[in-house]
Coordinates of C-alpha atoms in Angstrom, one line a residue:
X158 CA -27.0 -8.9 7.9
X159 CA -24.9 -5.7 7.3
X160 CA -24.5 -4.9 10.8
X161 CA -22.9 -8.4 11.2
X162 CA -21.1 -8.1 8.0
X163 CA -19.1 -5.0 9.8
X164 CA -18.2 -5.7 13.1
X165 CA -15.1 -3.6 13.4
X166 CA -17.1 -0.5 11.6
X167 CA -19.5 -0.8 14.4
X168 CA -17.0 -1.1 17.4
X169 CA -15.5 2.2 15.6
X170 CA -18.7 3.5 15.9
X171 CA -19.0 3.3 19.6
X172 CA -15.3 4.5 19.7
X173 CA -16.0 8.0 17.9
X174 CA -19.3 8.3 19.4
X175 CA -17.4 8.8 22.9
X176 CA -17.1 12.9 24.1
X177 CA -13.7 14.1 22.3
X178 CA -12.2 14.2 25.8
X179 CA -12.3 10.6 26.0
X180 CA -11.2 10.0 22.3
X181 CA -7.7 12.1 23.0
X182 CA -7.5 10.1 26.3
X183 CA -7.2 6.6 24.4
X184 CA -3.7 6.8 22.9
X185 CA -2.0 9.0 25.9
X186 CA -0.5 7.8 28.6
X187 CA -3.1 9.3 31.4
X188 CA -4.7 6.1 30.8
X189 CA -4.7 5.1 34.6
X190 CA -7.9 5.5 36.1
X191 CA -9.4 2.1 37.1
X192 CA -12.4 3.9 35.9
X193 CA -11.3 2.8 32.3
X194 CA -9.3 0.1 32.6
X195 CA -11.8 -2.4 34.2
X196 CA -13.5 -4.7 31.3
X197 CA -12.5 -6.2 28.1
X198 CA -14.8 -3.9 26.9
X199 CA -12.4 -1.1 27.3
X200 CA -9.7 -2.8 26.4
X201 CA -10.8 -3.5 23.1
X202 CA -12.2 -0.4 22.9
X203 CA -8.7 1.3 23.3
X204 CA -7.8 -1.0 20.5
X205 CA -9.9 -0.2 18.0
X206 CA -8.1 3.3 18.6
X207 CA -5.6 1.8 16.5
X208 CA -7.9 0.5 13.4
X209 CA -8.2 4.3 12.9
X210 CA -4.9 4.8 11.7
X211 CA -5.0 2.5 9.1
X212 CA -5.1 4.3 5.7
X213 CA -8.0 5.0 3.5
X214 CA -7.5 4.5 -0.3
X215 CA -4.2 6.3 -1.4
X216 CA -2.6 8.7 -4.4
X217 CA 0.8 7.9 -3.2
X218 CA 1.5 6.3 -6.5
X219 CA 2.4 9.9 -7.7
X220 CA 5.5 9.5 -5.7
X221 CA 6.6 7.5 -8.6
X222 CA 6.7 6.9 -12.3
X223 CA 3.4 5.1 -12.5
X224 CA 1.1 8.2 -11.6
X225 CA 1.0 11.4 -12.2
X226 CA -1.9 13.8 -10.4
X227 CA -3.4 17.5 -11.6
X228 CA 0.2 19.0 -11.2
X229 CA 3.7 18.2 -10.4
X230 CA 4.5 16.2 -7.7
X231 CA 7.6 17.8 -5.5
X232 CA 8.6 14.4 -4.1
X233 CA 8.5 12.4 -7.6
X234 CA 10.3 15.5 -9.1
X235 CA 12.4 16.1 -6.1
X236 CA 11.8 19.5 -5.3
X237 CA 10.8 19.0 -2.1
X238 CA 12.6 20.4 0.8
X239 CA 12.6 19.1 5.0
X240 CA 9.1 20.3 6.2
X241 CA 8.9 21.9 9.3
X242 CA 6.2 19.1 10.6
X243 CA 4.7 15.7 9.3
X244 CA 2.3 13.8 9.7
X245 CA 3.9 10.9 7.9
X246 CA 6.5 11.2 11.1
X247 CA 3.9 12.1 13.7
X248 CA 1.7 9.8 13.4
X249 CA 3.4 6.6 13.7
X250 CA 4.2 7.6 17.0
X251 CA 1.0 8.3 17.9
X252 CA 0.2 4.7 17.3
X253 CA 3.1 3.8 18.9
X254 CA 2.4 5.7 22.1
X255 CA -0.9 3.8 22.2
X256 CA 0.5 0.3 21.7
X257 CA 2.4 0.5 24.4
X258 CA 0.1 2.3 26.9
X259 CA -2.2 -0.6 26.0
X260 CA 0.6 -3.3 26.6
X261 CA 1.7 -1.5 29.9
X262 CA -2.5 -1.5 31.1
X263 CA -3.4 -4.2 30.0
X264 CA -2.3 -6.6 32.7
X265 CA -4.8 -4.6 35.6
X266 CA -7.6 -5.8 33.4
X267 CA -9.4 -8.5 34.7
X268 CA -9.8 -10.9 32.0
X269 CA -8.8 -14.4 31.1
X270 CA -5.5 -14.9 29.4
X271 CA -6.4 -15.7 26.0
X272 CA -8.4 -12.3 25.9
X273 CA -5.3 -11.0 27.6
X274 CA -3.0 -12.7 25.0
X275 CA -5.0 -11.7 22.0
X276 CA -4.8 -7.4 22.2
X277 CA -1.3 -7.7 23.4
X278 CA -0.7 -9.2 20.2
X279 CA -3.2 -6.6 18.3
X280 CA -1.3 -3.8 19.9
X281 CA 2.1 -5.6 18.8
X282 CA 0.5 -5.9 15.5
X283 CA -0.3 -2.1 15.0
X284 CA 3.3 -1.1 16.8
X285 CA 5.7 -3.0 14.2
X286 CA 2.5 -1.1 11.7
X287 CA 3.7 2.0 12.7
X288 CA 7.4 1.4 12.3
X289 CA 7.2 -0.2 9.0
X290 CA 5.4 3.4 8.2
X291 CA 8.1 5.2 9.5
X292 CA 11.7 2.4 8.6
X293 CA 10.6 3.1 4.9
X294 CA 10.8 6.6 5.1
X295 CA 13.3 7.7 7.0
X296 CA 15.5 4.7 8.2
X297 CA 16.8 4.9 11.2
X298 CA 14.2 6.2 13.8
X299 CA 13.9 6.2 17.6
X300 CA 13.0 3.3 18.6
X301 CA 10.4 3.4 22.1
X302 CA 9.1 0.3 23.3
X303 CA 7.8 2.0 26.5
X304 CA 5.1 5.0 27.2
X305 CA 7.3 8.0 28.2
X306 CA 6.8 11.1 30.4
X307 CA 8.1 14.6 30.1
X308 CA 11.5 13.8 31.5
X309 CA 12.1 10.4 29.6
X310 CA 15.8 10.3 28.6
X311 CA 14.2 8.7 25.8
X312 CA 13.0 11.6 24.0
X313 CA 16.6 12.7 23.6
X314 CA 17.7 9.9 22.2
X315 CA 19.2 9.4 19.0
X316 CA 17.7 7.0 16.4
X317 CA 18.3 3.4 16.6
X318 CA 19.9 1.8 13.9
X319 CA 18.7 0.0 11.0
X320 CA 19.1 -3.5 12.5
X321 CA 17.5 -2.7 15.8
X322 CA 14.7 -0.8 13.9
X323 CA 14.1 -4.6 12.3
X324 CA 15.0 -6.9 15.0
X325 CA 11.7 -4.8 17.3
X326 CA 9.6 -5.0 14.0
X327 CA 10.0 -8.6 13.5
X328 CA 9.7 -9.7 17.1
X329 CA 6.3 -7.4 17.9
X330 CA 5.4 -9.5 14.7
X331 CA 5.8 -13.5 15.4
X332 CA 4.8 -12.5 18.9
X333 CA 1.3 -11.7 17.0
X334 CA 1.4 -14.2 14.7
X335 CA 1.5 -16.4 17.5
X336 CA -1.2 -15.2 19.2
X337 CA -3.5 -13.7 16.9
X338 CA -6.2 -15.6 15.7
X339 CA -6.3 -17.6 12.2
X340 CA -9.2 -15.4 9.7
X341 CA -10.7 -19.1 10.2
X342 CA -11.2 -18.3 14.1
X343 CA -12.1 -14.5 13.6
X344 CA -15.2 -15.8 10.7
X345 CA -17.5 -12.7 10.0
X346 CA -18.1 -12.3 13.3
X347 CA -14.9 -10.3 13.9
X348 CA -14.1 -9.8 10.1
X349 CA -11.4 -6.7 10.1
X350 CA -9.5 -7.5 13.0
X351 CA -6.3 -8.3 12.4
X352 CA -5.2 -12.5 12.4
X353 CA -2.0 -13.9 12.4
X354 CA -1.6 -14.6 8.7
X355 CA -1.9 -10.5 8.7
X356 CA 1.2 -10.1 10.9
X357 CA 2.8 -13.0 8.8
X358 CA 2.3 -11.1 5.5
X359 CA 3.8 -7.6 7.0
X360 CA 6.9 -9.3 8.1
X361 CA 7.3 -10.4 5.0
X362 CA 6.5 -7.2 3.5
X363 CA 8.9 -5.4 5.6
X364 CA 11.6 -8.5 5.1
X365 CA 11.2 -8.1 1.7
X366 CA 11.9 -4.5 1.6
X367 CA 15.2 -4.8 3.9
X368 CA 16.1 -7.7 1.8
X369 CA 16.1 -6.1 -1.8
X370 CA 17.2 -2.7 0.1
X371 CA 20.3 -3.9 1.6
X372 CA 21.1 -6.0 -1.3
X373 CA 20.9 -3.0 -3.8
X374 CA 22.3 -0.3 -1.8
X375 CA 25.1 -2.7 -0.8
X376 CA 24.9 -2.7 3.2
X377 CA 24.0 -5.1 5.7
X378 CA 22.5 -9.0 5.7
X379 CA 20.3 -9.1 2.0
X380 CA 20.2 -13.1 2.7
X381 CA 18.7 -12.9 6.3
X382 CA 16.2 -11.0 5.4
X383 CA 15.4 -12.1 2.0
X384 CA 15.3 -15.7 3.5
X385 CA 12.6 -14.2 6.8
X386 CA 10.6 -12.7 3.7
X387 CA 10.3 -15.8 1.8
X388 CA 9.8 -18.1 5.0
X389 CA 6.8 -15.9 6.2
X390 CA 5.2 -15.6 3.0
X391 CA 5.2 -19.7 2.3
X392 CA 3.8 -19.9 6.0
X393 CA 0.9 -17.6 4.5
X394 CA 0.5 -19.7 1.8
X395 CA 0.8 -23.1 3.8
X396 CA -1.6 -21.8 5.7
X397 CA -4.5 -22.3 3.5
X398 CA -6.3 -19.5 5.1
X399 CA -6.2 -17.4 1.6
X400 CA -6.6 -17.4 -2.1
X401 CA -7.0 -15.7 -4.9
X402 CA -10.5 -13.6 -5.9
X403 CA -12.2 -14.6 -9.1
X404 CA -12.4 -10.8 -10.2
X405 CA -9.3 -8.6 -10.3
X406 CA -12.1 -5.5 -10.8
X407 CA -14.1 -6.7 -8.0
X408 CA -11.3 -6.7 -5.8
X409 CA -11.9 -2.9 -5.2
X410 CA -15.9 -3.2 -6.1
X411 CA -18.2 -3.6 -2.9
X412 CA -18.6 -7.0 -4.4
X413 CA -15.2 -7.8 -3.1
X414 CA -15.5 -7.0 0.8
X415 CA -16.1 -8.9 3.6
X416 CA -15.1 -12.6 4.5
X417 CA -16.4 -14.2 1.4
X418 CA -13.2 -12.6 -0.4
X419 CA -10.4 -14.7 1.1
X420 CA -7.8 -13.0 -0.8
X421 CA -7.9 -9.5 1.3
X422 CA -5.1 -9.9 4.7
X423 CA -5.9 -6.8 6.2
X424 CA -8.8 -3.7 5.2
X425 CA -9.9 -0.7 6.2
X426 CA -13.1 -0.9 7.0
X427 CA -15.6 1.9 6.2
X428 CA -19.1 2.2 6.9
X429 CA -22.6 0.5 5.7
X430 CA -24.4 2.8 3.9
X431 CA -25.1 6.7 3.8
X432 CA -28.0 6.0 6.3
X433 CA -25.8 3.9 8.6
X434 CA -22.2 5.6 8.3
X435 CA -19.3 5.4 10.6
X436 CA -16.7 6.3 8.4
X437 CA -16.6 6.6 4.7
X438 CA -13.8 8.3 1.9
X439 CA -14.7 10.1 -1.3
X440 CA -11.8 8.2 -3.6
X441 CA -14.8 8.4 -6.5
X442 CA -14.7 11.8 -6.4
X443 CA -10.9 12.2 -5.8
X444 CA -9.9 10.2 -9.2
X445 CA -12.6 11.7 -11.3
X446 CA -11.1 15.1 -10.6
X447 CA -7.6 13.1 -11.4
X448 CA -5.5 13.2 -8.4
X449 CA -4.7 9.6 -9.8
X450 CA -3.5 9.3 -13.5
X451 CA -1.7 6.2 -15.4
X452 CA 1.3 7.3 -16.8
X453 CA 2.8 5.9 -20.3
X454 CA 5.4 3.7 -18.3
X455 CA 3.1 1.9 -16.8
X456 CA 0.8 1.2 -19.0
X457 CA 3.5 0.0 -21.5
X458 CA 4.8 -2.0 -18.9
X459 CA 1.1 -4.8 -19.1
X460 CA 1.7 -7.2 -21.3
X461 CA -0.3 -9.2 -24.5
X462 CA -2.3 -12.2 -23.6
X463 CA 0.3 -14.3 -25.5
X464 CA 3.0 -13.3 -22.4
X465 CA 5.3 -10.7 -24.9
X466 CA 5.7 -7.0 -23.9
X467 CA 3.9 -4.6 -26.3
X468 CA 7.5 -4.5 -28.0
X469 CA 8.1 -8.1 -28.9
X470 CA 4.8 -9.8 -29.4
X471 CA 3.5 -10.4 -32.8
X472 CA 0.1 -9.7 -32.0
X473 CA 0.7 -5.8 -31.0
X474 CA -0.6 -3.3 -33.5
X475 CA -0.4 0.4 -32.6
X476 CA -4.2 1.7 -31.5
X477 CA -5.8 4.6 -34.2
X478 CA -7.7 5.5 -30.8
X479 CA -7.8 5.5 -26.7
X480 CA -10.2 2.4 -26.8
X481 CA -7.8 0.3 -28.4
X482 CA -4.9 0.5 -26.2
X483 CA -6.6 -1.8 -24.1
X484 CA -7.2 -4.5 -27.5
X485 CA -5.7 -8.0 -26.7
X486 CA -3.8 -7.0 -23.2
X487 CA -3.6 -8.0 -20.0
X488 CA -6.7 -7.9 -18.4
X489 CA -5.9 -6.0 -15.5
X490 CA -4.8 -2.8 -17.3
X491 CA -8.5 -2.3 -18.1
X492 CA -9.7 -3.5 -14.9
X493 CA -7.2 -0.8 -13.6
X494 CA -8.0 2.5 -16.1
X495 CA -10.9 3.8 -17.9
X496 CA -12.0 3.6 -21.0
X497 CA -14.7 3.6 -23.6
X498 CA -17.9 2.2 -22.0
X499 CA -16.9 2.0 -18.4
X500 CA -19.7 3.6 -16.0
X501 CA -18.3 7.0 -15.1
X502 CA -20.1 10.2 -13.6
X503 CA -23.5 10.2 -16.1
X504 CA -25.6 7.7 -17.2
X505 CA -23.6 7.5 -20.9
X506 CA -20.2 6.3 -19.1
X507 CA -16.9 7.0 -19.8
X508 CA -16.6 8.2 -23.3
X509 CA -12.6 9.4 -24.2
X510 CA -10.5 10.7 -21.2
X511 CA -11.8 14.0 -20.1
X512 CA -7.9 15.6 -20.3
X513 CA -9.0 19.1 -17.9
X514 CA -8.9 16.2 -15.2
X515 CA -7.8 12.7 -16.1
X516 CA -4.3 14.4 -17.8
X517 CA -2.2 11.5 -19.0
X518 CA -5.2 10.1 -20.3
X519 CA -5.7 7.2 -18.3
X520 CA -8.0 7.8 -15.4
X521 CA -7.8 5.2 -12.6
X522 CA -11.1 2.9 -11.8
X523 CA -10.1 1.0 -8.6
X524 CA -12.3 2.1 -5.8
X525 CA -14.1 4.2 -8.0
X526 CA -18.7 3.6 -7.6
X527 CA -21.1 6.0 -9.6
X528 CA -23.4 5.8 -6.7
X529 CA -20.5 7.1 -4.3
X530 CA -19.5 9.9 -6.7
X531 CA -23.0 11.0 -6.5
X532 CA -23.2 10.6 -2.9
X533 CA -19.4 12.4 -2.5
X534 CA -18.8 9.5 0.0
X535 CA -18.0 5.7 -0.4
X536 CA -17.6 3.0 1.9
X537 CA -15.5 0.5 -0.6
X538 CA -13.2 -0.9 2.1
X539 CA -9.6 -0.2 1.2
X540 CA -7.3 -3.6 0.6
X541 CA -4.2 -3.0 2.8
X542 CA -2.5 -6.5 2.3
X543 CA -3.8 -9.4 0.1
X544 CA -3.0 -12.6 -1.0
X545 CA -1.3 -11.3 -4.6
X546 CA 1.4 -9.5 -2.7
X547 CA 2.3 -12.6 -0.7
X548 CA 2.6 -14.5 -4.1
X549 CA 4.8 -11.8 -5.4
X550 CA 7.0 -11.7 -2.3
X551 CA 7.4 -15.2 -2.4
X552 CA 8.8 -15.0 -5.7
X553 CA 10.5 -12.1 -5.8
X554 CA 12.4 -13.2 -2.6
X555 CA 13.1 -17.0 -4.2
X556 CA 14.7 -15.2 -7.7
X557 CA 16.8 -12.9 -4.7
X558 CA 18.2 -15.6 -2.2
X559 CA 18.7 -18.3 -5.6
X560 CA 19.3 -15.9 -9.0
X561 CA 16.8 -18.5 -9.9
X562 CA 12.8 -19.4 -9.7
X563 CA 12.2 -22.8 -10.8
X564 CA 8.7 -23.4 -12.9
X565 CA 7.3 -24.7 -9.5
X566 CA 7.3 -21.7 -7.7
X567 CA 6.1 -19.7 -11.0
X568 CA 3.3 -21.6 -11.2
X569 CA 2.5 -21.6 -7.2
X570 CA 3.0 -17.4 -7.6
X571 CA 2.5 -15.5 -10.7
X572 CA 1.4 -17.9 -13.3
X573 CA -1.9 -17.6 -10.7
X574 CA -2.5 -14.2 -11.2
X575 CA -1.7 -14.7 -14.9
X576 CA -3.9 -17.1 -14.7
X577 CA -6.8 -14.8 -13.3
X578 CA -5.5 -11.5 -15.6
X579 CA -5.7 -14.1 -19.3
X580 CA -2.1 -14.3 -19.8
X581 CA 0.5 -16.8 -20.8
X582 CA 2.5 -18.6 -18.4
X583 CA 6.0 -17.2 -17.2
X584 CA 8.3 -20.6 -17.4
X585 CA 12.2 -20.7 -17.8
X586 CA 11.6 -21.4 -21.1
X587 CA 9.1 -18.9 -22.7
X588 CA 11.9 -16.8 -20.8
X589 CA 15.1 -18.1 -22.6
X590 CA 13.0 -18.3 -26.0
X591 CA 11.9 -14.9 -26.2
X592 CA 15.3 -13.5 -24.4
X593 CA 14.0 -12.3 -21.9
X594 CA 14.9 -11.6 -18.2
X595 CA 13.2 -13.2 -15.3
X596 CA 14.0 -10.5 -12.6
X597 CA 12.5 -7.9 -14.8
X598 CA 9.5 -10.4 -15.6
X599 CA 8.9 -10.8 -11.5
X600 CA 9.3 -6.9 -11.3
X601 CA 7.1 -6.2 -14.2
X602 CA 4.1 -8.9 -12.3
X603 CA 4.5 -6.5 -9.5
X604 CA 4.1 -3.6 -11.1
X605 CA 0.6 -4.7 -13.0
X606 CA -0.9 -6.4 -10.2
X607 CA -0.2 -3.8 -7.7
X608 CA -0.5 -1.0 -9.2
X609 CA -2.4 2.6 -8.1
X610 CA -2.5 0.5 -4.2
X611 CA 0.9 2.7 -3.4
X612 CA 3.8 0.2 -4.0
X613 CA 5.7 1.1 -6.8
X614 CA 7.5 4.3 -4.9
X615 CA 8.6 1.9 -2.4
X616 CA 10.1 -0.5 -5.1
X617 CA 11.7 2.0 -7.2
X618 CA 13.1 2.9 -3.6
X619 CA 14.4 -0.7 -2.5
X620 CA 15.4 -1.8 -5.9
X621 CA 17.9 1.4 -6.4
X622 CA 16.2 2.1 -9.8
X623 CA 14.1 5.8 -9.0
X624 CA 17.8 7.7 -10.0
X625 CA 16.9 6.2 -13.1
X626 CA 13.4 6.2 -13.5
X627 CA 12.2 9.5 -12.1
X628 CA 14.2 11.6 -14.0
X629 CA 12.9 10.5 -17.5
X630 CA 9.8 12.7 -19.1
X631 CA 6.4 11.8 -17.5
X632 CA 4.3 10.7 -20.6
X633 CA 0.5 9.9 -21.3
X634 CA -1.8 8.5 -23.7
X635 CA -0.8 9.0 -27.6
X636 CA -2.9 12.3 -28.7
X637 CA -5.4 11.2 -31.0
X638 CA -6.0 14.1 -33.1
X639 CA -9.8 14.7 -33.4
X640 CA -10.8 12.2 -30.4
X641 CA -9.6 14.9 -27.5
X642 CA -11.2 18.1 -26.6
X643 CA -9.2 20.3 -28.6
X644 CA -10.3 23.4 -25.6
X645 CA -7.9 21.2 -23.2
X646 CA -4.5 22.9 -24.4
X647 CA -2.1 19.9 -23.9
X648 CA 2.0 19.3 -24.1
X649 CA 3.4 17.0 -26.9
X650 CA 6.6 14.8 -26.7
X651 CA 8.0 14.6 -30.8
X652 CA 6.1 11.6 -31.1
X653 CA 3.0 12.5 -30.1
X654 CA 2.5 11.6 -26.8
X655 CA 1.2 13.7 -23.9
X656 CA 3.9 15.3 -22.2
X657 CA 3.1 16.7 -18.5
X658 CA 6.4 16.8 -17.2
X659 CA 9.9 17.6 -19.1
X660 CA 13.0 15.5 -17.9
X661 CA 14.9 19.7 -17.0
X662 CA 12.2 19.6 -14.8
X663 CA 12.9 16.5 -12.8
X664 CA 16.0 15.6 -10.4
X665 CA 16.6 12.7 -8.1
X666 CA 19.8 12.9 -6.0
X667 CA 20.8 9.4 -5.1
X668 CA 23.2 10.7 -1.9
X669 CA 19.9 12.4 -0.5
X670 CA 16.4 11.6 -1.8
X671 CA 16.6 7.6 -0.8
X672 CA 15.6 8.4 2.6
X673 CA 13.1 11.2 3.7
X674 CA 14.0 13.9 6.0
X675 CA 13.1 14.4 9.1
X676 CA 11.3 17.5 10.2
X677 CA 12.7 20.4 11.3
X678 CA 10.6 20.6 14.2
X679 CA 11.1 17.1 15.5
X680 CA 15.2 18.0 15.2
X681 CA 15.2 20.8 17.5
X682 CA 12.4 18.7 20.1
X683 CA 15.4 16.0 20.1
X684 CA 18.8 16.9 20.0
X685 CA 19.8 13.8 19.7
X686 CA 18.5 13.1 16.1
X687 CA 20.1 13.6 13.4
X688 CA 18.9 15.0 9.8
X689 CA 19.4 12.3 7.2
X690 CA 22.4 12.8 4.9
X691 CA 22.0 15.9 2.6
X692 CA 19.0 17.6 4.1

């Protein structure tokens, strides 16, 4: 049953397991012997090369205002300065490099043309991948939709605009939603490969993003691509293929993988056991030792169970200890954070938050097992897109293209993961009643139900808000005198709060740090490309 249960794992299995000659050979373009080329075995073996790339659970969430790590972080501070390499850049294109050496060898093996049809479209698939990866962070990029030699004029090319970045994204992506198979036709058997309702829901991540983006930095076609986000994500939901888990918690518990859990679009997959690894991460030991902390914002930001933020509803009463922060609140915000009770690193559980390590006070649980801690390795498959974030793009990108959301389309989106967190319904009404504001309401669903999964840096980003937002104090918990070990020496705000990062200590510059700069290296490789503005 497992080794059924983790096909994909497996077929990584036999890809690693190859000398690392042949591993490096995969993505380059020396792929030409008929010696390689001659099965389906091979070609979906060069096409698991791609699964590799997709990422393991993530701390990017310190980026923004909703995390905060075991120090400073120099991007959500912005004292970063243009690195001389990156992965961030460099690996995109390795994927990109493979793609098309796949799509270019493809047609000299001898299969039928469905097989044919269907890693075309998985290499398509993993090509827009990369260039959603690199569009968000720098922009403009150079665009290669062919594998290159040494004397390409390609690789002096300068970056492609924003619109031609898009327009390649979006048709790699209904080409494989197309021809990808439905989760239906993939079953367990091939659980972990990417379907079509996967390429669906990136386009309409990566719409979405473009959308808000252009609308709120003021450039380009907001409605085109607000309207391609909101038609991809209804054809996800008319689709039937997906719905929501029963367990918010579970969703990052072993207890959520696998095809059972029809909410999860798109995992990494990880190995079996510790006697029958392939791959595996060690997030339990990596939030323990709090690279991944809650900050004050965020967890202000859940609401009651009766639907009111913390500062309007009637039945909010200020906690006289940690425990009680989580009294009569959404249910996600302790499905999302430790506290009192919670199974931790020793049999007794999570007590108060150990500050040395877990500094805001507010320790992160998602992904987080006892028995992997022990073991230093988990194989909890990382969620890369699921059903939620459909939901929320289809409702964000309704309110966008309209200024409106009618009770419908609440009820269809985030009254559902209300519904699953114990919270009142968002309707027009409860909105206008309680004076409220329904963008911020959408915004605020977002927040909760994605948070810690590495969204809300790329919101703040699209939604022209981080010149705001990151340059306000990063606060914690409230400091219970007595509760915390008094041996932790800890920053206070005035009103009590923890304090780990001062607002002199913080900049955003608007002209500069909306887009990422490229690396020095990669500027003097092509002197065609230019450094983003104010690098």
């Amino acid at each position: 049953m497992k080794i059924t249960k983790y096909p994909l794992v497996i077929a990584f299995g036999l890809l690693v397991s190859l000398t690392a000659c042949e591993i490096e050979r995969i993505p380059e373009t020396q792929i030409s012997d008929p010696s390689f080329w001659r099965s389906e075995s091979d070609l979906r073996n060069a096409t698991n090369y791609l699964y590799t790339f997709l990422p393991a659970p993530t701390t990017e969430d310190v980026w923004s205002d909703d995390a905060f790590g075991t120090s400073a972080n120099n991007i959500s501070d912005g004292s970063r300065q243009a690195p001389s390499t990156a992965n961030d850049y460099n690996d995109p294109y390795k994927i990109i490099r493979a793609a098309n050496n796949i799509m270019e060898k493809a047609p000299t093996v001898p299969v039928t043309e469905d097989v044919y049809n269907r890693y075309i479209a998985e290499a398509r698939f993993f090509r827009a991948w990369a260039y959603v990866q690199l569009f968000q962070k720098y922009g403009a990029v150079p665009l290669i939709l062919k594998t290159l030699q040494e004397d390409s004029p390609e690789l002096n090319a300068p970056a492609a605009s924003r619109d031609e970045v898009m327009d390649a994204i979006y048709s790699d992506l209904d080409y494989a939603s197309t021809l990808l198979p439905t989760p239906t036709q993939l079953g367990s058997a091939d659980y972990g490969r990417v379907s079509n309702t996967a390429a669906m829901a990136l386009k309409a991540r990566i719409a979405l993003f473009e959308g808000t983006r252009s609308k709120f930095h003021n450039y380009g076609e907001p409605a085109k691509h607000l309207t391609i986000a909101r038609d991809a994500a209804k054809a996800v939901i008319d689709s039937q293929e997906h719905s929501l888990f029963g367990s918010y918690f579970d969703l990052f518990q072993y207890a959520g993988e696998g095809r059972q859990n029809r909410e999860n679009i798109l995992v990494k997959q990880f190995g079996i056991s510790v006697a029958e690894q392939v791959a595996n991460h060690n997030f339990s030991r990596i939030i323990e030792t709090g690279a991944l902390n809650g900050t004050k914002s965020l967890v202000d930001s859940y609401l009651m169970k009766d639907g009111l933020p913390i500062a309007q509803s009637p039945a909010y009463q200020a906690p006289n200890a940690s425990y009680e922060v989580y009294a009569g609140r959404d249910e996600r915000l302790a499905a999302t954070f430790f506290k009192q009770g919670d199974a931790f690193i020793s049999n007794a559980g999570y007590t108060v938050p150990p500050l040395q390590f877990h500094k805001t006070g507010f320790g992160t649980r998602k992904y987080f097992d006892r028995t992997d801690w022990s073991n230093q390795r988990s194989f909890i498959d990382r969620s890369i897109i699921r059903y939620a974030e459909v939901l929320l793009i289809y409702a964000e990108a309704t309110f966008e293209l309209q200024g409106s959301i009618s009770d419908e389309d609440l009820g269809l989106t985030i009254n559902s993961l209300r519904q699953r967190a114990g919270v009142a319904e968002l309707t027009n009404s409860f909105v206008a009643e309680h004076g409220l504001d329904m963008r911020d309401e959408i915004r605020r669903e977002r927040r909760v139900e994605l948070a810690m999964e590495g969204f809300r840096y790329w919101d703040i980003m699209r939604w022209k808000i981080a010149e705001n937002v990151l340059v306000k104090p990063v606060l914690g918990m409230y400091y219970f005198q007595g509760e915390f070990n008094t041996n932790v020496a800890v920053q206070l705000d005035p009103e009590g709060y923890l304090l780990l990062q001062d607002a002199e200590f913080l900049s955003f510059d608007p002209g500069r740090d909306y887009l990422w700069p490229f690396p020095i290296n990669e500027l003097g490789l092509n002197p065609g490309l230019s450094q983003n503005p104010n690098w």
